[in-house]
Amino acid sequence: MANSLTPPPSLTPIHRIVELIQTLMGEQGCPWDKKQTPETISRYLIEEVYELVDAVISKDVSAIREETGDVLFQLFFMIHLFNATGAFSIEDVVQTNIEKMVRRHPHVFGHGSADTPEKVSENWERIKREEKGPSRFHSVLESIPQGMPAILRAAMVSERAAKTGFDWDDIHGVMAKAVEEWEEFSKEINVDSDSFEKDNAAVEFGDILFTLVNVARFAHIHPETALVRSIQKFETRFRYMEMEAAKTGRDINDLTFQEMHRLWDEAKAKVG
């Protein structure tokens, strides 16, 4: 008999999604789902998280609801795969997280104190180090995933380093450093020459980006979110140009430079 697409309504939403995954992975389930592994699900989870971030930045509540569900589904799928091997259950995951959250919020659940977000963050990092124990050397840069997008990782690295006191005094200092890095890049690339050392120029350009990440930190702006918003703005304007060109039966590649800039100015005025 075919499996029902809709789990019994008497179940809680959590039990319904667990049962749904069990059905997909069952004997009469989906061949594609049954082939998935923690490694493949990890990739899909990353994709879904980025789609959720896009929805949040666009402030599309309907999309946020849908993408949040997709992220939850991938997480539950991952847990199911490990539960099937006897590694851990969803109860183990939840209990471990609750214990960690309580342990790392002594100012709420214990006798600690933390009156500011900065103090909370400081206590959090200290408790993390204590959890790992004194058996070996621990870098403050540990636990920052190597596979993170570079802008995100740069933000985390600079934030961790700054907490040790290795930082500029104020935003003016880091902005001056950004100008200095741009000047070094300009010298390296030697814009008056047809040839330059690309590896050295790439390093100097990376220094510019990393310094700008620190500028964002001082300005209380998350660089990844800011860049995503900027990209979305560009895409919206560019698509406007494409559609306007199509209305005249032309491809954007057929437009002159002047026509493109006229449409770009129109897009800025009409779509933001």
PDB file of C-alpha atoms in Angstrom:
ATOM      1  CA  MET A   1       0.000   0.000   0.000  1.00  0.00           C
ATOM      2  CA  ALA A   2       1.333   3.468  -0.874  1.00  0.00           C
ATOM      3  CA  ASN A   3       2.560   5.678   1.948  1.00  0.00           C
ATOM      4  CA  SER A   4       0.379   8.638   2.889  1.00  0.00           C
ATOM      5  CA  LEU A   5       1.836  11.988   1.905  1.00  0.00           C
ATOM      6  CA  THR A   6       0.359  13.623   4.992  1.00  0.00           C
ATOM      7  CA  PRO A   7       1.320  12.265   8.438  1.00  0.00           C
ATOM      8  CA  PRO A   8      -1.504  11.953  10.990  1.00  0.00           C
ATOM      9  CA  PRO A   9      -2.535  15.419  12.255  1.00  0.00           C
ATOM     10  CA  SER A  10      -2.508  14.190  15.871  1.00  0.00           C
ATOM     11  CA  LEU A  11       1.287  14.181  15.826  1.00  0.00           C
ATOM     12  CA  THR A  12       3.286  17.254  16.825  1.00  0.00           C
ATOM     13  CA  PRO A  13       5.053  19.112  13.981  1.00  0.00           C
ATOM     14  CA  ILE A  14       8.375  17.668  15.120  1.00  0.00           C
ATOM     15  CA  HIS A  15       7.057  14.100  15.119  1.00  0.00           C
ATOM     16  CA  ARG A  16       5.439  14.689  11.736  1.00  0.00           C
ATOM     17  CA  ILE A  17       8.708  15.738  10.099  1.00  0.00           C
ATOM     18  CA  VAL A  18      10.519  12.794  11.729  1.00  0.00           C
ATOM     19  CA  GLU A  19       7.867  10.412  10.410  1.00  0.00           C
ATOM     20  CA  LEU A  20       8.040  12.030   6.988  1.00  0.00           C
ATOM     21  CA  ILE A  21      11.786  11.383   6.804  1.00  0.00           C
ATOM     22  CA  GLN A  22      11.313   7.814   8.021  1.00  0.00           C
ATOM     23  CA  THR A  23       8.785   7.273   5.233  1.00  0.00           C
ATOM     24  CA  LEU A  24      11.124   8.738   2.616  1.00  0.00           C
ATOM     25  CA  MET A  25      13.919   6.474   3.841  1.00  0.00           C
ATOM     26  CA  GLY A  26      11.684   3.419   4.257  1.00  0.00           C
ATOM     27  CA  GLU A  27      11.343   0.347   2.076  1.00  0.00           C
ATOM     28  CA  GLN A  28       8.740   2.012  -0.140  1.00  0.00           C
ATOM     29  CA  GLY A  29      10.384   5.395   0.118  1.00  0.00           C
ATOM     30  CA  CYS A  30      12.258   7.611  -2.310  1.00  0.00           C
ATOM     31  CA  PRO A  31      15.315   6.159  -4.134  1.00  0.00           C
ATOM     32  CA  TRP A  32      17.011   9.569  -4.130  1.00  0.00           C
ATOM     33  CA  ASP A  33      16.524  10.156  -0.389  1.00  0.00           C
ATOM     34  CA  LYS A  34      17.727   6.665   0.472  1.00  0.00           C
ATOM     35  CA  LYS A  35      21.046   7.364  -1.276  1.00  0.00           C
ATOM     36  CA  GLN A  36      21.859  10.441   0.803  1.00  0.00           C
ATOM     37  CA  THR A  37      24.755  10.553   3.278  1.00  0.00           C
ATOM     38  CA  PRO A  38      25.835  13.076   5.947  1.00  0.00           C
ATOM     39  CA  GLU A  39      28.285  14.496   3.398  1.00  0.00           C
ATOM     40  CA  THR A  40      25.649  15.102   0.724  1.00  0.00           C
ATOM     41  CA  ILE A  41      23.155  16.479   3.221  1.00  0.00           C
ATOM     42  CA  SER A  42      25.849  18.877   4.474  1.00  0.00           C
ATOM     43  CA  ARG A  43      26.064  20.407   1.021  1.00  0.00           C
ATOM     44  CA  TYR A  44      22.300  20.768   0.715  1.00  0.00           C
ATOM     45  CA  LEU A  45      22.132  22.270   4.207  1.00  0.00           C
ATOM     46  CA  ILE A  46      24.651  24.948   3.240  1.00  0.00           C
ATOM     47  CA  GLU A  47      22.652  25.765   0.108  1.00  0.00           C
ATOM     48  CA  GLU A  48      19.418  26.033   2.088  1.00  0.00           C
ATOM     49  CA  VAL A  49      21.028  28.286   4.714  1.00  0.00           C
ATOM     50  CA  TYR A  50      22.151  30.694   2.000  1.00  0.00           C
ATOM     51  CA  GLU A  51      18.661  30.712   0.517  1.00  0.00           C
ATOM     52  CA  LEU A  52      17.303  31.512   3.980  1.00  0.00           C
ATOM     53  CA  VAL A  53      19.814  34.370   4.357  1.00  0.00           C
ATOM     54  CA  ASP A  54      18.684  35.773   0.998  1.00  0.00           C
ATOM     55  CA  ALA A  55      15.063  35.622   2.149  1.00  0.00           C
ATOM     56  CA  VAL A  56      15.863  37.351   5.448  1.00  0.00           C
ATOM     57  CA  ILE A  57      17.771  40.130   3.709  1.00  0.00           C
ATOM     58  CA  SER A  58      14.910  40.621   1.238  1.00  0.00           C
ATOM     59  CA  LYS A  59      12.455  40.720   4.190  1.00  0.00           C
ATOM     60  CA  ASP A  60      10.138  38.333   2.353  1.00  0.00           C
ATOM     61  CA  VAL A  61       8.244  36.733   5.245  1.00  0.00           C
ATOM     62  CA  SER A  62       6.682  34.028   3.075  1.00  0.00           C
ATOM     63  CA  ALA A  63      10.092  33.055   1.694  1.00  0.00           C
ATOM     64  CA  ILE A  64      11.632  33.141   5.175  1.00  0.00           C
ATOM     65  CA  ARG A  65       8.979  30.709   6.420  1.00  0.00           C
ATOM     66  CA  GLU A  66       9.574  28.357   3.497  1.00  0.00           C
ATOM     67  CA  GLU A  67      13.379  28.486   3.647  1.00  0.00           C
ATOM     68  CA  THR A  68      13.398  28.033   7.433  1.00  0.00           C
ATOM     69  CA  GLY A  69      11.415  24.845   6.882  1.00  0.00           C
ATOM     70  CA  ASP A  70      13.927  23.657   4.292  1.00  0.00           C
ATOM     71  CA  VAL A  71      16.804  24.232   6.716  1.00  0.00           C
ATOM     72  CA  LEU A  72      14.953  22.359   9.466  1.00  0.00           C
ATOM     73  CA  PHE A  73      14.266  19.466   7.107  1.00  0.00           C
ATOM     74  CA  GLN A  74      17.944  19.091   6.219  1.00  0.00           C
ATOM     75  CA  LEU A  75      18.916  19.197   9.915  1.00  0.00           C
ATOM     76  CA  PHE A  76      16.370  16.517  10.824  1.00  0.00           C
ATOM     77  CA  PHE A  77      17.499  14.443   7.847  1.00  0.00           C
ATOM     78  CA  MET A  78      21.086  14.641   9.105  1.00  0.00           C
ATOM     79  CA  ILE A  79      20.032  13.583  12.595  1.00  0.00           C
ATOM     80  CA  HIS A  80      18.037  10.686  11.158  1.00  0.00           C
ATOM     81  CA  LEU A  81      21.086   9.377   9.293  1.00  0.00           C
ATOM     82  CA  PHE A  82      23.171   9.316  12.482  1.00  0.00           C
ATOM     83  CA  ASN A  83      20.306   7.945  14.540  1.00  0.00           C
ATOM     84  CA  ALA A  84      20.039   5.044  12.088  1.00  0.00           C
ATOM     85  CA  THR A  85      23.649   4.085  12.858  1.00  0.00           C
ATOM     86  CA  GLY A  86      23.098   4.331  16.607  1.00  0.00           C
ATOM     87  CA  ALA A  87      25.442   7.313  16.926  1.00  0.00           C
ATOM     88  CA  PHE A  88      22.925   9.655  18.554  1.00  0.00           C
ATOM     89  CA  SER A  89      19.242  10.514  18.560  1.00  0.00           C
ATOM     90  CA  ILE A  90      17.358  13.780  18.266  1.00  0.00           C
ATOM     91  CA  GLU A  91      16.877  13.656  22.039  1.00  0.00           C
ATOM     92  CA  ASP A  92      20.661  13.458  22.458  1.00  0.00           C
ATOM     93  CA  VAL A  93      21.137  16.465  20.157  1.00  0.00           C
ATOM     94  CA  VAL A  94      18.577  18.589  21.991  1.00  0.00           C
ATOM     95  CA  GLN A  95      19.802  17.608  25.463  1.00  0.00           C
ATOM     96  CA  THR A  96      23.438  18.303  24.582  1.00  0.00           C
ATOM     97  CA  ASN A  97      22.532  21.715  23.207  1.00  0.00           C
ATOM     98  CA  ILE A  98      20.384  22.645  26.202  1.00  0.00           C
ATOM     99  CA  GLU A  99      23.183  21.721  28.597  1.00  0.00           C
ATOM    100  CA  LYS A 100      25.680  23.771  26.594  1.00  0.00           C
ATOM    101  CA  MET A 101      23.416  26.820  26.406  1.00  0.00           C
ATOM    102  CA  VAL A 102      22.744  26.721  30.153  1.00  0.00           C
ATOM    103  CA  ARG A 103      26.454  26.273  30.888  1.00  0.00           C
ATOM    104  CA  ARG A 104      27.414  29.191  28.659  1.00  0.00           C
ATOM    105  CA  HIS A 105      24.811  31.546  30.144  1.00  0.00           C
ATOM    106  CA  PRO A 106      25.844  31.613  33.821  1.00  0.00           C
ATOM    107  CA  HIS A 107      24.547  35.197  34.051  1.00  0.00           C
ATOM    108  CA  VAL A 108      21.055  33.821  33.382  1.00  0.00           C
ATOM    109  CA  PHE A 109      21.102  30.339  34.912  1.00  0.00           C
ATOM    110  CA  GLY A 110      23.873  30.658  37.489  1.00  0.00           C
ATOM    111  CA  HIS A 111      25.699  33.193  39.616  1.00  0.00           C
ATOM    112  CA  GLY A 112      27.678  34.942  36.918  1.00  0.00           C
ATOM    113  CA  SER A 113      27.159  38.477  35.689  1.00  0.00           C
ATOM    114  CA  ALA A 114      27.215  40.058  32.254  1.00  0.00           C
ATOM    115  CA  ASP A 115      25.629  43.454  31.745  1.00  0.00           C
ATOM    116  CA  THR A 116      26.578  44.004  28.106  1.00  0.00           C
ATOM    117  CA  PRO A 117      26.607  41.922  24.899  1.00  0.00           C
ATOM    118  CA  GLU A 118      30.387  42.324  24.844  1.00  0.00           C
ATOM    119  CA  LYS A 119      30.725  40.836  28.323  1.00  0.00           C
ATOM    120  CA  VAL A 120      28.450  37.958  27.344  1.00  0.00           C
ATOM    121  CA  SER A 121      30.663  37.248  24.329  1.00  0.00           C
ATOM    122  CA  GLU A 122      33.811  37.412  26.466  1.00  0.00           C
ATOM    123  CA  ASN A 123      32.355  34.948  28.973  1.00  0.00           C
ATOM    124  CA  TRP A 124      31.209  32.673  26.152  1.00  0.00           C
ATOM    125  CA  GLU A 125      34.718  32.362  24.711  1.00  0.00           C
ATOM    126  CA  ARG A 126      36.223  31.807  28.170  1.00  0.00           C
ATOM    127  CA  ILE A 127      33.754  29.031  28.946  1.00  0.00           C
ATOM    128  CA  LYS A 128      34.460  27.406  25.570  1.00  0.00           C
ATOM    129  CA  ARG A 129      38.175  27.317  26.392  1.00  0.00           C
ATOM    130  CA  GLU A 130      37.480  25.862  29.824  1.00  0.00           C
ATOM    131  CA  GLU A 131      35.321  23.140  28.274  1.00  0.00           C
ATOM    132  CA  LYS A 132      38.246  21.981  26.148  1.00  0.00           C
ATOM    133  CA  GLY A 133      40.442  21.629  29.215  1.00  0.00           C
ATOM    134  CA  PRO A 134      44.075  22.577  29.897  1.00  0.00           C
ATOM    135  CA  SER A 135      45.621  19.476  28.286  1.00  0.00           C
ATOM    136  CA  ARG A 136      46.921  21.254  25.197  1.00  0.00           C
ATOM    137  CA  PHE A 137      47.470  24.638  23.612  1.00  0.00           C
ATOM    138  CA  HIS A 138      44.293  26.300  22.371  1.00  0.00           C
ATOM    139  CA  SER A 139      44.338  29.122  19.844  1.00  0.00           C
ATOM    140  CA  VAL A 140      41.634  31.767  20.072  1.00  0.00           C
ATOM    141  CA  LEU A 141      41.169  31.138  16.353  1.00  0.00           C
ATOM    142  CA  GLU A 142      40.170  27.510  16.869  1.00  0.00           C
ATOM    143  CA  SER A 143      36.701  26.332  15.837  1.00  0.00           C
ATOM    144  CA  ILE A 144      36.511  28.802  12.935  1.00  0.00           C
ATOM    145  CA  PRO A 145      35.626  26.485  10.031  1.00  0.00           C
ATOM    146  CA  GLN A 146      38.188  26.430   7.237  1.00  0.00           C
ATOM    147  CA  GLY A 147      35.473  25.880   4.658  1.00  0.00           C
ATOM    148  CA  MET A 148      33.533  29.053   5.425  1.00  0.00           C
ATOM    149  CA  PRO A 149      33.210  31.715   2.709  1.00  0.00           C
ATOM    150  CA  ALA A 150      36.225  33.996   2.927  1.00  0.00           C
ATOM    151  CA  ILE A 151      34.348  37.152   3.965  1.00  0.00           C
ATOM    152  CA  LEU A 152      32.559  35.316   6.772  1.00  0.00           C
ATOM    153  CA  ARG A 153      35.781  33.701   7.957  1.00  0.00           C
ATOM    154  CA  ALA A 154      37.650  37.012   7.828  1.00  0.00           C
ATOM    155  CA  ALA A 155      34.976  38.566  10.030  1.00  0.00           C
ATOM    156  CA  MET A 156      35.271  35.787  12.604  1.00  0.00           C
ATOM    157  CA  VAL A 157      39.076  35.790  12.589  1.00  0.00           C
ATOM    158  CA  SER A 158      39.310  39.565  13.018  1.00  0.00           C
ATOM    159  CA  GLU A 159      36.689  39.536  15.774  1.00  0.00           C
ATOM    160  CA  ARG A 160      38.472  36.795  17.727  1.00  0.00           C
ATOM    161  CA  ALA A 161      41.843  38.540  17.368  1.00  0.00           C
ATOM    162  CA  ALA A 162      40.384  41.891  18.433  1.00  0.00           C
ATOM    163  CA  LYS A 163      39.071  40.369  21.665  1.00  0.00           C
ATOM    164  CA  THR A 164      42.676  39.797  22.765  1.00  0.00           C
ATOM    165  CA  GLY A 165      43.389  43.519  22.418  1.00  0.00           C
ATOM    166  CA  PHE A 166      45.175  43.157  19.072  1.00  0.00           C
ATOM    167  CA  ASP A 167      43.174  45.887  17.361  1.00  0.00           C
ATOM    168  CA  TRP A 168      43.101  49.479  16.175  1.00  0.00           C
ATOM    169  CA  ASP A 169      42.095  52.175  18.638  1.00  0.00           C
ATOM    170  CA  ASP A 170      39.143  53.362  16.565  1.00  0.00           C
ATOM    171  CA  ILE A 171      37.560  53.217  13.120  1.00  0.00           C
ATOM    172  CA  HIS A 172      39.730  56.087  11.883  1.00  0.00           C
ATOM    173  CA  GLY A 173      42.847  53.992  12.359  1.00  0.00           C
ATOM    174  CA  VAL A 174      41.511  51.027  10.435  1.00  0.00           C
ATOM    175  CA  MET A 175      40.174  53.268   7.651  1.00  0.00           C
ATOM    176  CA  ALA A 176      43.627  54.808   7.314  1.00  0.00           C
ATOM    177  CA  LYS A 177      45.013  51.274   7.099  1.00  0.00           C
ATOM    178  CA  ALA A 178      42.572  50.507   4.285  1.00  0.00           C
ATOM    179  CA  VAL A 179      43.871  53.515   2.344  1.00  0.00           C
ATOM    180  CA  GLU A 180      47.441  52.339   2.981  1.00  0.00           C
ATOM    181  CA  GLU A 181      46.594  48.857   1.689  1.00  0.00           C
ATOM    182  CA  TRP A 182      45.012  50.334  -1.442  1.00  0.00           C
ATOM    183  CA  GLU A 183      48.170  52.342  -2.102  1.00  0.00           C
ATOM    184  CA  GLU A 184      50.296  49.201  -1.714  1.00  0.00           C
ATOM    185  CA  PHE A 185      48.042  47.354  -4.140  1.00  0.00           C
ATOM    186  CA  SER A 186      48.231  50.225  -6.624  1.00  0.00           C
ATOM    187  CA  LYS A 187      52.026  50.151  -6.526  1.00  0.00           C
ATOM    188  CA  GLU A 188      52.086  46.376  -6.916  1.00  0.00           C
ATOM    189  CA  ILE A 189      49.734  46.282  -9.853  1.00  0.00           C
ATOM    190  CA  ASN A 190      51.529  49.201 -11.529  1.00  0.00           C
ATOM    191  CA  VAL A 191      48.583  50.443 -13.558  1.00  0.00           C
ATOM    192  CA  ASP A 192      50.924  52.211 -16.005  1.00  0.00           C
ATOM    193  CA  SER A 193      52.424  48.911 -17.060  1.00  0.00           C
ATOM    194  CA  ASP A 194      50.996  46.100 -19.159  1.00  0.00           C
ATOM    195  CA  SER A 195      52.526  43.459 -16.897  1.00  0.00           C
ATOM    196  CA  PHE A 196      52.701  42.898 -13.159  1.00  0.00           C
ATOM    197  CA  GLU A 197      53.239  40.112 -10.687  1.00  0.00           C
ATOM    198  CA  LYS A 198      49.729  38.699 -10.244  1.00  0.00           C
ATOM    199  CA  ASP A 199      50.487  36.672  -7.116  1.00  0.00           C
ATOM    200  CA  ASN A 200      51.843  39.691  -5.250  1.00  0.00           C
ATOM    201  CA  ALA A 201      48.958  41.835  -6.475  1.00  0.00           C
ATOM    202  CA  ALA A 202      46.474  39.182  -5.332  1.00  0.00           C
ATOM    203  CA  VAL A 203      47.978  39.176  -1.830  1.00  0.00           C
ATOM    204  CA  GLU A 204      47.779  42.965  -1.635  1.00  0.00           C
ATOM    205  CA  PHE A 205      44.194  42.912  -2.877  1.00  0.00           C
ATOM    206  CA  GLY A 206      43.373  40.344  -0.200  1.00  0.00           C
ATOM    207  CA  ASP A 207      44.855  42.697   2.387  1.00  0.00           C
ATOM    208  CA  ILE A 208      42.454  45.403   1.195  1.00  0.00           C
ATOM    209  CA  LEU A 209      39.463  43.094   1.604  1.00  0.00           C
ATOM    210  CA  PHE A 210      40.560  41.894   5.031  1.00  0.00           C
ATOM    211  CA  THR A 211      41.097  45.466   6.236  1.00  0.00           C
ATOM    212  CA  LEU A 212      37.671  46.485   4.921  1.00  0.00           C
ATOM    213  CA  VAL A 213      36.180  43.616   6.920  1.00  0.00           C
ATOM    214  CA  ASN A 214      37.683  45.250   9.989  1.00  0.00           C
ATOM    215  CA  VAL A 215      36.241  48.613   8.953  1.00  0.00           C
ATOM    216  CA  ALA A 216      32.832  46.932   8.850  1.00  0.00           C
ATOM    217  CA  ARG A 217      33.412  45.456  12.314  1.00  0.00           C
ATOM    218  CA  PHE A 218      34.138  48.887  13.786  1.00  0.00           C
ATOM    219  CA  ALA A 219      31.048  50.259  12.031  1.00  0.00           C
ATOM    220  CA  HIS A 220      28.923  47.386  13.451  1.00  0.00           C
ATOM    221  CA  ILE A 221      28.131  46.192   9.928  1.00  0.00           C
ATOM    222  CA  HIS A 222      28.340  42.522   9.014  1.00  0.00           C
ATOM    223  CA  PRO A 223      30.413  42.430   5.810  1.00  0.00           C
ATOM    224  CA  GLU A 224      28.773  39.298   4.392  1.00  0.00           C
ATOM    225  CA  THR A 225      25.262  40.684   4.810  1.00  0.00           C
ATOM    226  CA  ALA A 226      26.321  44.044   3.405  1.00  0.00           C
ATOM    227  CA  LEU A 227      27.882  42.387   0.353  1.00  0.00           C
ATOM    228  CA  VAL A 228      24.809  40.202  -0.223  1.00  0.00           C
ATOM    229  CA  ARG A 229      22.591  43.302  -0.153  1.00  0.00           C
ATOM    230  CA  SER A 230      24.886  45.098  -2.585  1.00  0.00           C
ATOM    231  CA  ILE A 231      24.861  42.118  -4.960  1.00  0.00           C
ATOM    232  CA  GLN A 232      21.073  41.896  -4.783  1.00  0.00           C
ATOM    233  CA  LYS A 233      20.809  45.609  -5.575  1.00  0.00           C
ATOM    234  CA  PHE A 234      23.086  45.210  -8.592  1.00  0.00           C
ATOM    235  CA  GLU A 235      21.145  42.181  -9.815  1.00  0.00           C
ATOM    236  CA  THR A 236      17.824  44.014  -9.532  1.00  0.00           C
ATOM    237  CA  ARG A 237      19.100  46.966 -11.530  1.00  0.00           C
ATOM    238  CA  PHE A 238      20.802  44.809 -14.148  1.00  0.00           C
ATOM    239  CA  ARG A 239      17.689  42.692 -14.670  1.00  0.00           C
ATOM    240  CA  TYR A 240      15.734  45.901 -15.146  1.00  0.00           C
ATOM    241  CA  MET A 241      18.157  46.849 -17.919  1.00  0.00           C
ATOM    242  CA  GLU A 242      17.745  43.436 -19.546  1.00  0.00           C
ATOM    243  CA  MET A 243      13.939  43.618 -19.437  1.00  0.00           C
ATOM    244  CA  GLU A 244      13.844  47.152 -20.810  1.00  0.00           C
ATOM    245  CA  ALA A 245      16.128  46.124 -23.665  1.00  0.00           C
ATOM    246  CA  ALA A 246      13.917  43.092 -24.348  1.00  0.00           C
ATOM    247  CA  LYS A 247      10.840  45.344 -24.622  1.00  0.00           C
ATOM    248  CA  THR A 248      12.434  46.915 -27.675  1.00  0.00           C
ATOM    249  CA  GLY A 249      13.293  43.520 -29.141  1.00  0.00           C
ATOM    250  CA  ARG A 250      16.973  43.846 -28.335  1.00  0.00           C
ATOM    251  CA  ASP A 251      19.445  41.893 -26.219  1.00  0.00           C
ATOM    252  CA  ILE A 252      21.429  43.766 -23.611  1.00  0.00           C
ATOM    253  CA  ASN A 253      24.586  42.794 -25.477  1.00  0.00           C
ATOM    254  CA  ASP A 254      23.331  44.890 -28.411  1.00  0.00           C
ATOM    255  CA  LEU A 255      23.070  48.106 -26.386  1.00  0.00           C
ATOM    256  CA  THR A 256      25.664  50.817 -26.653  1.00  0.00           C
ATOM    257  CA  PHE A 257      27.618  51.895 -23.591  1.00  0.00           C
ATOM    258  CA  GLN A 258      25.561  55.103 -23.436  1.00  0.00           C
ATOM    259  CA  GLU A 259      22.270  53.200 -23.670  1.00  0.00           C
ATOM    260  CA  MET A 260      23.309  50.886 -20.861  1.00  0.00           C
ATOM    261  CA  HIS A 261      24.131  53.810 -18.598  1.00  0.00           C
ATOM    262  CA  ARG A 262      20.820  55.499 -19.395  1.00  0.00           C
ATOM    263  CA  LEU A 263      18.952  52.328 -18.405  1.00  0.00           C
ATOM    264  CA  TRP A 264      21.127  51.969 -15.311  1.00  0.00           C
ATOM    265  CA  ASP A 265      20.134  55.461 -14.180  1.00  0.00           C
ATOM    266  CA  GLU A 266      16.494  54.578 -14.863  1.00  0.00           C
ATOM    267  CA  ALA A 267      16.840  51.434 -12.779  1.00  0.00           C
ATOM    268  CA  LYS A 268      18.342  53.376  -9.866  1.00  0.00           C
ATOM    269  CA  ALA A 269      15.352  55.734  -9.946  1.00  0.00           C
ATOM    270  CA  LYS A 270      12.649  53.087 -10.412  1.00  0.00           C
ATOM    271  CA  VAL A 271      13.756  49.904  -8.647  1.00  0.00           C
ATOM    272  CA  GLY A 272      16.266  51.261  -6.127  1.00  0.00           C
TER     273      GLY A 272
END
